[in-house]
Tab-separated table of C-alpha atoms and ligand atoms in Angstrom:
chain	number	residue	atom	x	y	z
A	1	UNK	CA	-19.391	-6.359	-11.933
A	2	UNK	CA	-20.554	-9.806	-12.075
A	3	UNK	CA	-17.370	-11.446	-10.235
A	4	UNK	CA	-17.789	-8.991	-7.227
A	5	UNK	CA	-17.195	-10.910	-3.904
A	6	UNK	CA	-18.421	-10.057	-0.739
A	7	UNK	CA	-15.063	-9.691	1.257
A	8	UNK	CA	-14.564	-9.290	5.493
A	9	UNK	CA	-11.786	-7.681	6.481
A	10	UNK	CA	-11.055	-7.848	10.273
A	11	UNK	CA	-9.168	-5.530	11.905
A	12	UNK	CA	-8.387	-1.803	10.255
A	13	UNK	CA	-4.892	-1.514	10.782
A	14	UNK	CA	-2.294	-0.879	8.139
A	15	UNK	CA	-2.602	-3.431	6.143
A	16	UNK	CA	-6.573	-4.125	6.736
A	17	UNK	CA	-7.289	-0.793	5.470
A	18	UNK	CA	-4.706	-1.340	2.613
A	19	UNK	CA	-6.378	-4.280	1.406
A	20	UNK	CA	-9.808	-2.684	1.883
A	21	UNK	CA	-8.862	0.603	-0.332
A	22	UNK	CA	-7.130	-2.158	-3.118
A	23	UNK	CA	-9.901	-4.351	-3.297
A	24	UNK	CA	-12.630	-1.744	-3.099
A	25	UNK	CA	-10.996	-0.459	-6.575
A	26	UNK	CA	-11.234	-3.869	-7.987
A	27	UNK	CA	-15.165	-3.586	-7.808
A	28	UNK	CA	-15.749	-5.889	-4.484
A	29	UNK	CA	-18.129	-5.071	-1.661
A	30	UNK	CA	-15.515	-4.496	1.132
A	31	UNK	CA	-16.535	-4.606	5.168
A	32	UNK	CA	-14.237	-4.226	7.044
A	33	UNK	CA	-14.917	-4.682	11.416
A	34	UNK	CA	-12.908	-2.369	13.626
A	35	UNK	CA	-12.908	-3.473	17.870
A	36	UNK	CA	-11.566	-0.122	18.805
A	37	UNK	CA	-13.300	3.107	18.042
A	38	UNK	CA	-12.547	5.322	15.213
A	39	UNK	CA	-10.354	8.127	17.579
A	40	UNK	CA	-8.440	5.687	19.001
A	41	UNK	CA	-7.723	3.058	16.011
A	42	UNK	CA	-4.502	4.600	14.867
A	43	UNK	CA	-3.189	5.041	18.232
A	44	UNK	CA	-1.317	1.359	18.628
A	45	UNK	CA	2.021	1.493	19.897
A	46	UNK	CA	4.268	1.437	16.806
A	47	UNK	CA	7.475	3.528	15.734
A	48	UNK	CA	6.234	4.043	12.048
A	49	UNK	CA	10.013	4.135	10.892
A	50	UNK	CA	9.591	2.586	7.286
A	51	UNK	CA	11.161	3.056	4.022
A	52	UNK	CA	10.851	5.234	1.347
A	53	UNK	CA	9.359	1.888	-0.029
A	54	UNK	CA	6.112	2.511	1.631
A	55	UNK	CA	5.798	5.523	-1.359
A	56	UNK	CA	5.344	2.422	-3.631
A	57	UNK	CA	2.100	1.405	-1.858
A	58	UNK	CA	0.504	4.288	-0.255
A	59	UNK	CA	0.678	8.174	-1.253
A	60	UNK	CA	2.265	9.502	1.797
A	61	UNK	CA	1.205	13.314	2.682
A	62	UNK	CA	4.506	15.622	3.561
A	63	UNK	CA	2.211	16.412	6.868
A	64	UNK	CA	3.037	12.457	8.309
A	65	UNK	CA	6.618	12.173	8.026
A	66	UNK	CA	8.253	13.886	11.262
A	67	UNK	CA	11.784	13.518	10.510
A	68	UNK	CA	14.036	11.304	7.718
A	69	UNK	CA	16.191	9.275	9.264
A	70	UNK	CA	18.981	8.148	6.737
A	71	UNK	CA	20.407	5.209	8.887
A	72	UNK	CA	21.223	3.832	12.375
A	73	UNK	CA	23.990	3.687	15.045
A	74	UNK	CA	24.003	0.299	16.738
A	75	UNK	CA	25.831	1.081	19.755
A	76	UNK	CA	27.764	-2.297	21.101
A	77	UNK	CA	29.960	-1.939	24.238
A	78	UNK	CA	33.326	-1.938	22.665
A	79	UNK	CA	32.424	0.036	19.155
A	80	UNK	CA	29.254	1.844	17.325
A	81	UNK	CA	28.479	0.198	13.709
A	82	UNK	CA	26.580	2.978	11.533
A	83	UNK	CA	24.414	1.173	9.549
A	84	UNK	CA	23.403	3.913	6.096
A	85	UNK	CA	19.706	2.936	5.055
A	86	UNK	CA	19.221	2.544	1.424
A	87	UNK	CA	16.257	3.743	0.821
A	88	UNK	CA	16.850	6.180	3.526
A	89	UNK	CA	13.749	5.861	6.532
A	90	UNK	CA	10.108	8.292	7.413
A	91	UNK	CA	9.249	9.011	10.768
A	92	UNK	CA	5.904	9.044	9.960
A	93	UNK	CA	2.460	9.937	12.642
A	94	UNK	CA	1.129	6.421	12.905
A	95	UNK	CA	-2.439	7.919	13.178
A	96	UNK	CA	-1.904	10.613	9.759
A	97	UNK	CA	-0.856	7.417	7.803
A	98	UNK	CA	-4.056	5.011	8.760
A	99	UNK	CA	-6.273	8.135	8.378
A	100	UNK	CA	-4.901	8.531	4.568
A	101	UNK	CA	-5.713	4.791	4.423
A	102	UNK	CA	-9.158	5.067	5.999
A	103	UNK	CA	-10.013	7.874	3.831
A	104	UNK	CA	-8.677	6.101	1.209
A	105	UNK	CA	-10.815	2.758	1.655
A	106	UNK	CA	-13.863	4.859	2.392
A	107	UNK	CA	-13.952	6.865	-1.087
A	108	UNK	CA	-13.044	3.553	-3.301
A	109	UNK	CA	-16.696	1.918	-1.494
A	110	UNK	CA	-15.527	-0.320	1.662
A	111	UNK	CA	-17.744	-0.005	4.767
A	112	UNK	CA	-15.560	0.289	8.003
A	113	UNK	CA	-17.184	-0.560	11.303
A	114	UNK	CA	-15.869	0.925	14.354
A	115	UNK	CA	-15.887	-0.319	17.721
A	116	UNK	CA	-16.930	-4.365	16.415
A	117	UNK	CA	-15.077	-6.984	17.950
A	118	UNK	CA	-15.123	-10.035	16.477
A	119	UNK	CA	-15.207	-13.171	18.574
A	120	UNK	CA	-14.912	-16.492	15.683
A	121	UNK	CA	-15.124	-16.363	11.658
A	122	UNK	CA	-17.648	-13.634	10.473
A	123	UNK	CA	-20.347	-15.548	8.265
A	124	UNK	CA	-22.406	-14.990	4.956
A	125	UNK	CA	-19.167	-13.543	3.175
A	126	UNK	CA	-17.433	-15.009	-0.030
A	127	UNK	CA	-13.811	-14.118	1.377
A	128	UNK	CA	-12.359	-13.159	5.019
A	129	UNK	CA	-9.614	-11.795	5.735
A	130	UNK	CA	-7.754	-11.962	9.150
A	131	UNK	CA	-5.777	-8.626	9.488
A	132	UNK	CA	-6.133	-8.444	13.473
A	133	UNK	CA	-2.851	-8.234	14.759
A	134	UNK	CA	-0.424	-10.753	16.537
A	135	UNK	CA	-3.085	-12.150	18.932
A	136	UNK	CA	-5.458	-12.620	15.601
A	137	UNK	CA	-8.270	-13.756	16.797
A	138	UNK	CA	-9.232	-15.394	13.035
A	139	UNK	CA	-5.571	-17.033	13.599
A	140	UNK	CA	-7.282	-18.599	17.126
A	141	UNK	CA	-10.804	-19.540	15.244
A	142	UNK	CA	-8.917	-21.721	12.848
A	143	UNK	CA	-7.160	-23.008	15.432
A	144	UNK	CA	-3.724	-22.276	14.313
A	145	UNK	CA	-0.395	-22.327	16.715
A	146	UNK	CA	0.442	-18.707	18.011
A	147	UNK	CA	3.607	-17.631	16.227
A	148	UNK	CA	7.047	-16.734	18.264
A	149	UNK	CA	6.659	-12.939	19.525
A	150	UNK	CA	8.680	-10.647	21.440
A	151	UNK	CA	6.953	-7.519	23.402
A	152	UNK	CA	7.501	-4.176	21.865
A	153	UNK	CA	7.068	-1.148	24.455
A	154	UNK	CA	7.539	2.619	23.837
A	155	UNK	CA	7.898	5.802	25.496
A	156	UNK	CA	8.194	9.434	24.634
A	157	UNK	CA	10.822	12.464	26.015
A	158	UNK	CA	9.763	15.899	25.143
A	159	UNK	CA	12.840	16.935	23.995
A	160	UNK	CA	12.874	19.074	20.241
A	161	UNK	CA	15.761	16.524	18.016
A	162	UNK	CA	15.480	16.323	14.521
A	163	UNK	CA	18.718	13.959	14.711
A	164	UNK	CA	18.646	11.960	11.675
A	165	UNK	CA	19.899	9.344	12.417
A	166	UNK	CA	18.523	6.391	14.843
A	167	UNK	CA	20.134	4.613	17.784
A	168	UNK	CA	20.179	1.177	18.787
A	169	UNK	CA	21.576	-0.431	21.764
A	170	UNK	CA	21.812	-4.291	21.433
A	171	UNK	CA	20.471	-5.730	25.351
A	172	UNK	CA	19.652	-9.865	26.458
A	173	UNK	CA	16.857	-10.700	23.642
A	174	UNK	CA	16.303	-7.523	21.771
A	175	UNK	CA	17.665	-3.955	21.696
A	176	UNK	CA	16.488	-0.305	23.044
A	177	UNK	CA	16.094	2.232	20.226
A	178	UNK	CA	15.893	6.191	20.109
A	179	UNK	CA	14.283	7.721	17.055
A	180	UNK	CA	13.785	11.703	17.390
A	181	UNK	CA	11.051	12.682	15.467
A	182	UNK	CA	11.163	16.520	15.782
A	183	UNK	CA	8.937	17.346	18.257
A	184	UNK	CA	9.749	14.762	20.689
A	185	UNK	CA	12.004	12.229	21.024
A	186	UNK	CA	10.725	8.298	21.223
A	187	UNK	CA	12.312	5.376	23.286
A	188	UNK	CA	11.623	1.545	22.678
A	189	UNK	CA	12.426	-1.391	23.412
A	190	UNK	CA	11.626	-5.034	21.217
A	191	UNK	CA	12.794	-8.050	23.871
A	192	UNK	CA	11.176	-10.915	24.771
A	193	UNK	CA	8.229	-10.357	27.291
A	194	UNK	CA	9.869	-11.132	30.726
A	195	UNK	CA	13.098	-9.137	29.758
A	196	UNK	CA	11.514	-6.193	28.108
A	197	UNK	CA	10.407	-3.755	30.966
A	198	UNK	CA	13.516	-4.542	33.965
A	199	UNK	CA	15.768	-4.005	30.737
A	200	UNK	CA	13.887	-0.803	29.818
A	201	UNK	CA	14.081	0.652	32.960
A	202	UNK	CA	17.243	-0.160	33.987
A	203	UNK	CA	18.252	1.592	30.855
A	204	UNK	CA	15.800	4.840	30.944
A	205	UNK	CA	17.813	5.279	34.970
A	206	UNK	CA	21.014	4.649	33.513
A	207	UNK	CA	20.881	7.601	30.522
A	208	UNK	CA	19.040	9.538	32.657
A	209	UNK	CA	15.893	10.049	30.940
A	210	UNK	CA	13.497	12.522	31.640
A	211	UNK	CA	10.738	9.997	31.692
A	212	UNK	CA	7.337	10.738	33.833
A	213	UNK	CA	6.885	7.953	36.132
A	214	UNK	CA	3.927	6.936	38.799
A	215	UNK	CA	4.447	6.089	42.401
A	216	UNK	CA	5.660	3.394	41.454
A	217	UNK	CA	8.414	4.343	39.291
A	218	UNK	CA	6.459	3.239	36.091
A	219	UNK	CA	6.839	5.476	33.075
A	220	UNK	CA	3.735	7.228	32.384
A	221	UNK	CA	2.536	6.927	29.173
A	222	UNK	CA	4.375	3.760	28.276
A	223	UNK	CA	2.867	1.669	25.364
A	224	UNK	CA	3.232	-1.504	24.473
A	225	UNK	CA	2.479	-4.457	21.873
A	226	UNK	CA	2.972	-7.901	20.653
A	227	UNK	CA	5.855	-8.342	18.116
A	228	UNK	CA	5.268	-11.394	16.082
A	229	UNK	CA	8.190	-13.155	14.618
A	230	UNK	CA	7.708	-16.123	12.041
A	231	UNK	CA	5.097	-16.767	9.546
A	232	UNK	CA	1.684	-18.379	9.808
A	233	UNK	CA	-0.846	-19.193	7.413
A	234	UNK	CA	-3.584	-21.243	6.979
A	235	UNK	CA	-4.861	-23.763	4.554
A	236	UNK	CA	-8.656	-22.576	3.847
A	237	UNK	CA	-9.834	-21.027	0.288
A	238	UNK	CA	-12.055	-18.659	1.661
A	239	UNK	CA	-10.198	-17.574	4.809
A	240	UNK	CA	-6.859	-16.102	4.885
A	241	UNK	CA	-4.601	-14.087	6.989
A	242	UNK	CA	-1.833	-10.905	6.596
A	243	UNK	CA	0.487	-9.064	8.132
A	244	UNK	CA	1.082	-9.393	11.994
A	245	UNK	CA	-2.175	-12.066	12.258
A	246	UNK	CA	0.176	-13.995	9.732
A	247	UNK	CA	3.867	-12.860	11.452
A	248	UNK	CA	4.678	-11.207	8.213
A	249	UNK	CA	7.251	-8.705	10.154
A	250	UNK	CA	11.429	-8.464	9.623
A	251	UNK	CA	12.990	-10.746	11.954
A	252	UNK	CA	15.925	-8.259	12.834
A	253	UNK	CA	14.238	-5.349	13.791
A	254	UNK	CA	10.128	-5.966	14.582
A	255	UNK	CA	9.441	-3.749	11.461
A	256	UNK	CA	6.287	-5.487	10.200
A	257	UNK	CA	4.410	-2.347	7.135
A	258	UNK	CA	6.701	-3.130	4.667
A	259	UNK	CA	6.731	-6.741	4.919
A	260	UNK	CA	2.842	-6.396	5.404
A	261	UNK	CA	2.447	-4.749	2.472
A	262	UNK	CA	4.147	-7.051	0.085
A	263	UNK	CA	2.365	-9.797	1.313
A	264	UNK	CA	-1.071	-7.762	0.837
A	265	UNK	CA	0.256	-7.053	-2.619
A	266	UNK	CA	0.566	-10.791	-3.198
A	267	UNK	CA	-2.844	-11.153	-2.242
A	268	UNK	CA	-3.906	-8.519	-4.621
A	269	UNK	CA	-2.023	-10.125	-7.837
A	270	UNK	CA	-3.625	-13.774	-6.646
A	271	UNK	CA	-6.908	-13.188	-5.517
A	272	UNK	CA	-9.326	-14.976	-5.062
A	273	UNK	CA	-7.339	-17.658	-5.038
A	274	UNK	CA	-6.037	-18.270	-1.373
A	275	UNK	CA	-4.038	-21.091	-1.758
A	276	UNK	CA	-1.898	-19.251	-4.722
A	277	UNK	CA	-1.403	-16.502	-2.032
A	278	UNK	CA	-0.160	-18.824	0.508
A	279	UNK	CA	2.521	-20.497	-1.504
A	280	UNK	CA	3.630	-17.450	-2.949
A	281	UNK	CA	3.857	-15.829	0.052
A	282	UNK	CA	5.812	-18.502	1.887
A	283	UNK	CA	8.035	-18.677	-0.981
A	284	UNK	CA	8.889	-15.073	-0.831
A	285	UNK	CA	9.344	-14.494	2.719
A	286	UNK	CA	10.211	-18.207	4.013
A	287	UNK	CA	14.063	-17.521	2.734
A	288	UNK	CA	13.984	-13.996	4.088
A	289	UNK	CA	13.255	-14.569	7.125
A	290	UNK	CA	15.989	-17.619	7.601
A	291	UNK	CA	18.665	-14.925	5.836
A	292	UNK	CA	17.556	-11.682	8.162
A	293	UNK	CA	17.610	-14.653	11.148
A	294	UNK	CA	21.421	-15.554	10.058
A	295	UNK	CA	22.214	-11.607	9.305
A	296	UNK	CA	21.066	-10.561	12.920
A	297	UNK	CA	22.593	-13.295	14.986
A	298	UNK	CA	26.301	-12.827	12.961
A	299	UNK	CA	26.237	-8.969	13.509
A	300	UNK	CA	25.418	-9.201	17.294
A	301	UNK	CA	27.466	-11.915	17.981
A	302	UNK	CA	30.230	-10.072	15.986
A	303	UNK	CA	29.561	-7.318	17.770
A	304	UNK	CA	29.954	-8.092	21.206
A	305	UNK	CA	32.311	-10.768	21.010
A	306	UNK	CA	35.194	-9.767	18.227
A	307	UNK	CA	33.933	-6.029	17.296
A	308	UNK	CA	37.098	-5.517	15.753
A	309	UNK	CA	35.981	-7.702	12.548
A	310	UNK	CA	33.091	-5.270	11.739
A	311	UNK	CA	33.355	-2.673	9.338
A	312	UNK	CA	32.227	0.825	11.286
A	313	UNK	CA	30.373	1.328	8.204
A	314	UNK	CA	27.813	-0.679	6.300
A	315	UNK	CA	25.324	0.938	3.557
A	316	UNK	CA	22.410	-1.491	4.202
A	317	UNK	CA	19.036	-2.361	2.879
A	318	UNK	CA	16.495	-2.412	6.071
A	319	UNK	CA	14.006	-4.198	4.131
A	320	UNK	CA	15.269	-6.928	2.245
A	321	UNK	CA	18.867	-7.121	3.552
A	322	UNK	CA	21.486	-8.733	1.202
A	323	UNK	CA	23.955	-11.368	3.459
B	401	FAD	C1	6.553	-0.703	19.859
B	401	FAD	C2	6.453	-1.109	18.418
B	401	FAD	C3	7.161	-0.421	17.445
B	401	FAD	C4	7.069	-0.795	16.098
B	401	FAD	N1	7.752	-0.066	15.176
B	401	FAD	C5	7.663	-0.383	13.878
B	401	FAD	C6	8.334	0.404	12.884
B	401	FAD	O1	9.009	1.373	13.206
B	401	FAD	N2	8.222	0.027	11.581
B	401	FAD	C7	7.467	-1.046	11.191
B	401	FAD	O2	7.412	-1.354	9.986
B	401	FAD	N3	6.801	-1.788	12.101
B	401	FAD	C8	6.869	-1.490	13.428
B	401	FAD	N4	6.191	-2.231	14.356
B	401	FAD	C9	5.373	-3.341	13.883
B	401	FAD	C10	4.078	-2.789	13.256
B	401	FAD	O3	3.404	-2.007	14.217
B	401	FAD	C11	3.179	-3.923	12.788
B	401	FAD	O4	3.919	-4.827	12.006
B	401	FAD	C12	2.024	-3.370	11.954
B	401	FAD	O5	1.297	-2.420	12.699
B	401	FAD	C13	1.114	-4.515	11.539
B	401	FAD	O6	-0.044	-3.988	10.943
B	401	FAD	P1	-1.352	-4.868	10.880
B	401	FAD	O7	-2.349	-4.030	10.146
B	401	FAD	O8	-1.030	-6.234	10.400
B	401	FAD	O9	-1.795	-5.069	12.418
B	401	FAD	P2	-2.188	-4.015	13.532
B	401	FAD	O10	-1.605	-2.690	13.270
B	401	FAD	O11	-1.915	-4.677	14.836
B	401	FAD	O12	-3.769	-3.856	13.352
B	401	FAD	C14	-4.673	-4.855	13.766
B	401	FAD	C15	-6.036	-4.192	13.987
B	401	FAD	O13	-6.987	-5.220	14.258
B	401	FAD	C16	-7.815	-4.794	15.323
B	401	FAD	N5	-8.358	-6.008	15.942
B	401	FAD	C17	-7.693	-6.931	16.689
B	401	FAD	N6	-8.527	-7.924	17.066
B	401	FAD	C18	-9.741	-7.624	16.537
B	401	FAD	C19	-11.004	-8.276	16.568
B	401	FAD	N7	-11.188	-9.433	17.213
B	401	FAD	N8	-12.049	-7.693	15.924
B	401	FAD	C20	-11.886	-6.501	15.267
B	401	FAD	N9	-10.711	-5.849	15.211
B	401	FAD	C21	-9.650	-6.406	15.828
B	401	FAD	C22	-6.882	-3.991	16.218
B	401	FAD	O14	-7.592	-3.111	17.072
B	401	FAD	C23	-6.021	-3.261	15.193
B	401	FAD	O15	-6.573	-2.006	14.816
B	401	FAD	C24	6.263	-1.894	15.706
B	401	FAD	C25	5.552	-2.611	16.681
B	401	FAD	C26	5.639	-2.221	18.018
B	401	FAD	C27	4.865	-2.985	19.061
């Protein structure tokens, strides 16, 4: 193909691997540079709770979704909201859904690098790609401001609930969640960094879970992650960024695969034109974000202060929320 491009692609999360597989198929010579070996790449901390919507982008294998969770209870002091998801929510195995990726990227031609960390812009490509997370390193090259972030941390019980549906309890700058997933039963917290572990473990002691902690009372096996929150993107042709490198993630709940994906998908239909992507992009999500800003504070505020004014019962669109 005589308009083949010679594409970078850092970071093989999600939505790095997603744009490697889509772009692949469209005839260009993909690389894509991994810093974290190929047994541990899938392992980042991350709940995986996304719509059916993700069905739209990637073919998702019955053997990755550990439960269906068809909506949430957020549990204020005075009175529990249950919010029904429409499309309902997968539990899916973080690490089954960016092997089906990987695999997928692999067969269609793109070259993925394991256990390359790159430090700066990669050179002697027609196109790169910044897909490295919220401490995006290609974000840092280019000298762009870090975006607003909250820390996400997460914890497991091994306790057998297929429960379907998900908790929420609103705490100062975030909210705890519980999410069974069959075989186990996941904790998690999205707060702003100082807040997040005191709150966390205040709340583990206060339910009484059955965490494993050190000698210091730490929970064992506690993960955590960056959680950007607003959207940044640069103004180069060649170099570009998506999903959490660019903040593409919900500003309500720290869900950042769908959002991801829809941005990748508008870099699909504009390519390789970056400066269509970036106006498109901030056109779709810039109102979003402002409306699931405005959505989040009037529920919580509603909810702790006059409770009473809230319907117990909302049917509700996680994604793309309508005010
Ligand atoms: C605790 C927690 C729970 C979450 N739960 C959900 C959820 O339920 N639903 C949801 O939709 N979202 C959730 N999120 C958010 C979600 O994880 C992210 O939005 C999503 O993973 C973003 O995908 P990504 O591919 O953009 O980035 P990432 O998944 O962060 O992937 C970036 C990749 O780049 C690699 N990398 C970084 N720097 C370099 C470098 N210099 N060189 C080479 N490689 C590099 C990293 O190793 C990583 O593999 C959660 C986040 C956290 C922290």
């Amino acid at each position: 193909m005589s308009n083949s491009l010679k594409i970078a692609i850092v970071g093989a999360g999600v939505i790095g691997l997603y744009l490697a597989w889509q772009l692949s198929l469209k005839g260009h010579k993909v690389f894509v540079y991994e810093k974290r070996s190929e047994k541990d790449f899938g392992d980042k901390p991350c709940s995986t709770l996304v719509s059916e919507r993700i069905r739209d982008f990637i073919p998702i294998e019955e053997n990755t979704i550990e439960n269906k969770i068809i909506g949430c209870l957020i549990n204020f002091p005075e009175k529990t909201v249950r919010l029904d998801f429409r499309p309902i929510h997968l539990a899916l195995s973080r690490a089954g859904l960016t092997a089906i990726l990987l695999e997928k990227a692999k067969s269609a031609g793109a070259e993925v690098f394991f256990e390359k960390e790159i430090k700066g812009i990669p050179q002697g490509f027609d196109k790169i790609i910044g897909c490295d997370g919220g401490l995006s390193h290609i974000r840092q090259a280019l000298k762009l401001p870090m975006p607003r972030f909250r820390l996400g941390l997460q914890l497991f019980e091994r306790q057998e609930d297929d429960y379907n549906l998900a908790e929420t309890w609103p705490v100062n700058s975030g909210f705890i969640w519980r999410i069974a997933r069959g075989r186990e039963v996941e904790w998690g917290i999205l707060a702003d960094k100082e807040k997040a572990l005191p709150e966390f473990r205040k709340f583990l002691a206060e339910k009484n879970i059955d965490f494993i902690a050190d000698q210091l009372g730490q929970p064992i096996g506690l993960k955590s992650a960056i959680v950007p929150q607003g959207m940044v993107l640069p103004e180069e042709k060649n170099i570009t960024l998506c999903g959490d490198a660019a903040g593409m993630v919900k500003p309500w709940s720290g869900g950042g695969l769908i959002w991801g994906l829809k941005a990748a998908c508008i870099l699909l239909e504009t390519f390789p034109n970056f400066e269509a992507y970036h106006k498109k992009t901030s056109r779709f999500f810039a109102f979003r974000i402002a409306k699931g800003r405005l959505a989040d504070f009037v529920v919580h505020f509603l909810g702790q202060k006059a409770p009473f004014v809230l319907p117990s019962r909302i049917v509700y669109d996680n994604d793309f929320p309508i005010l």
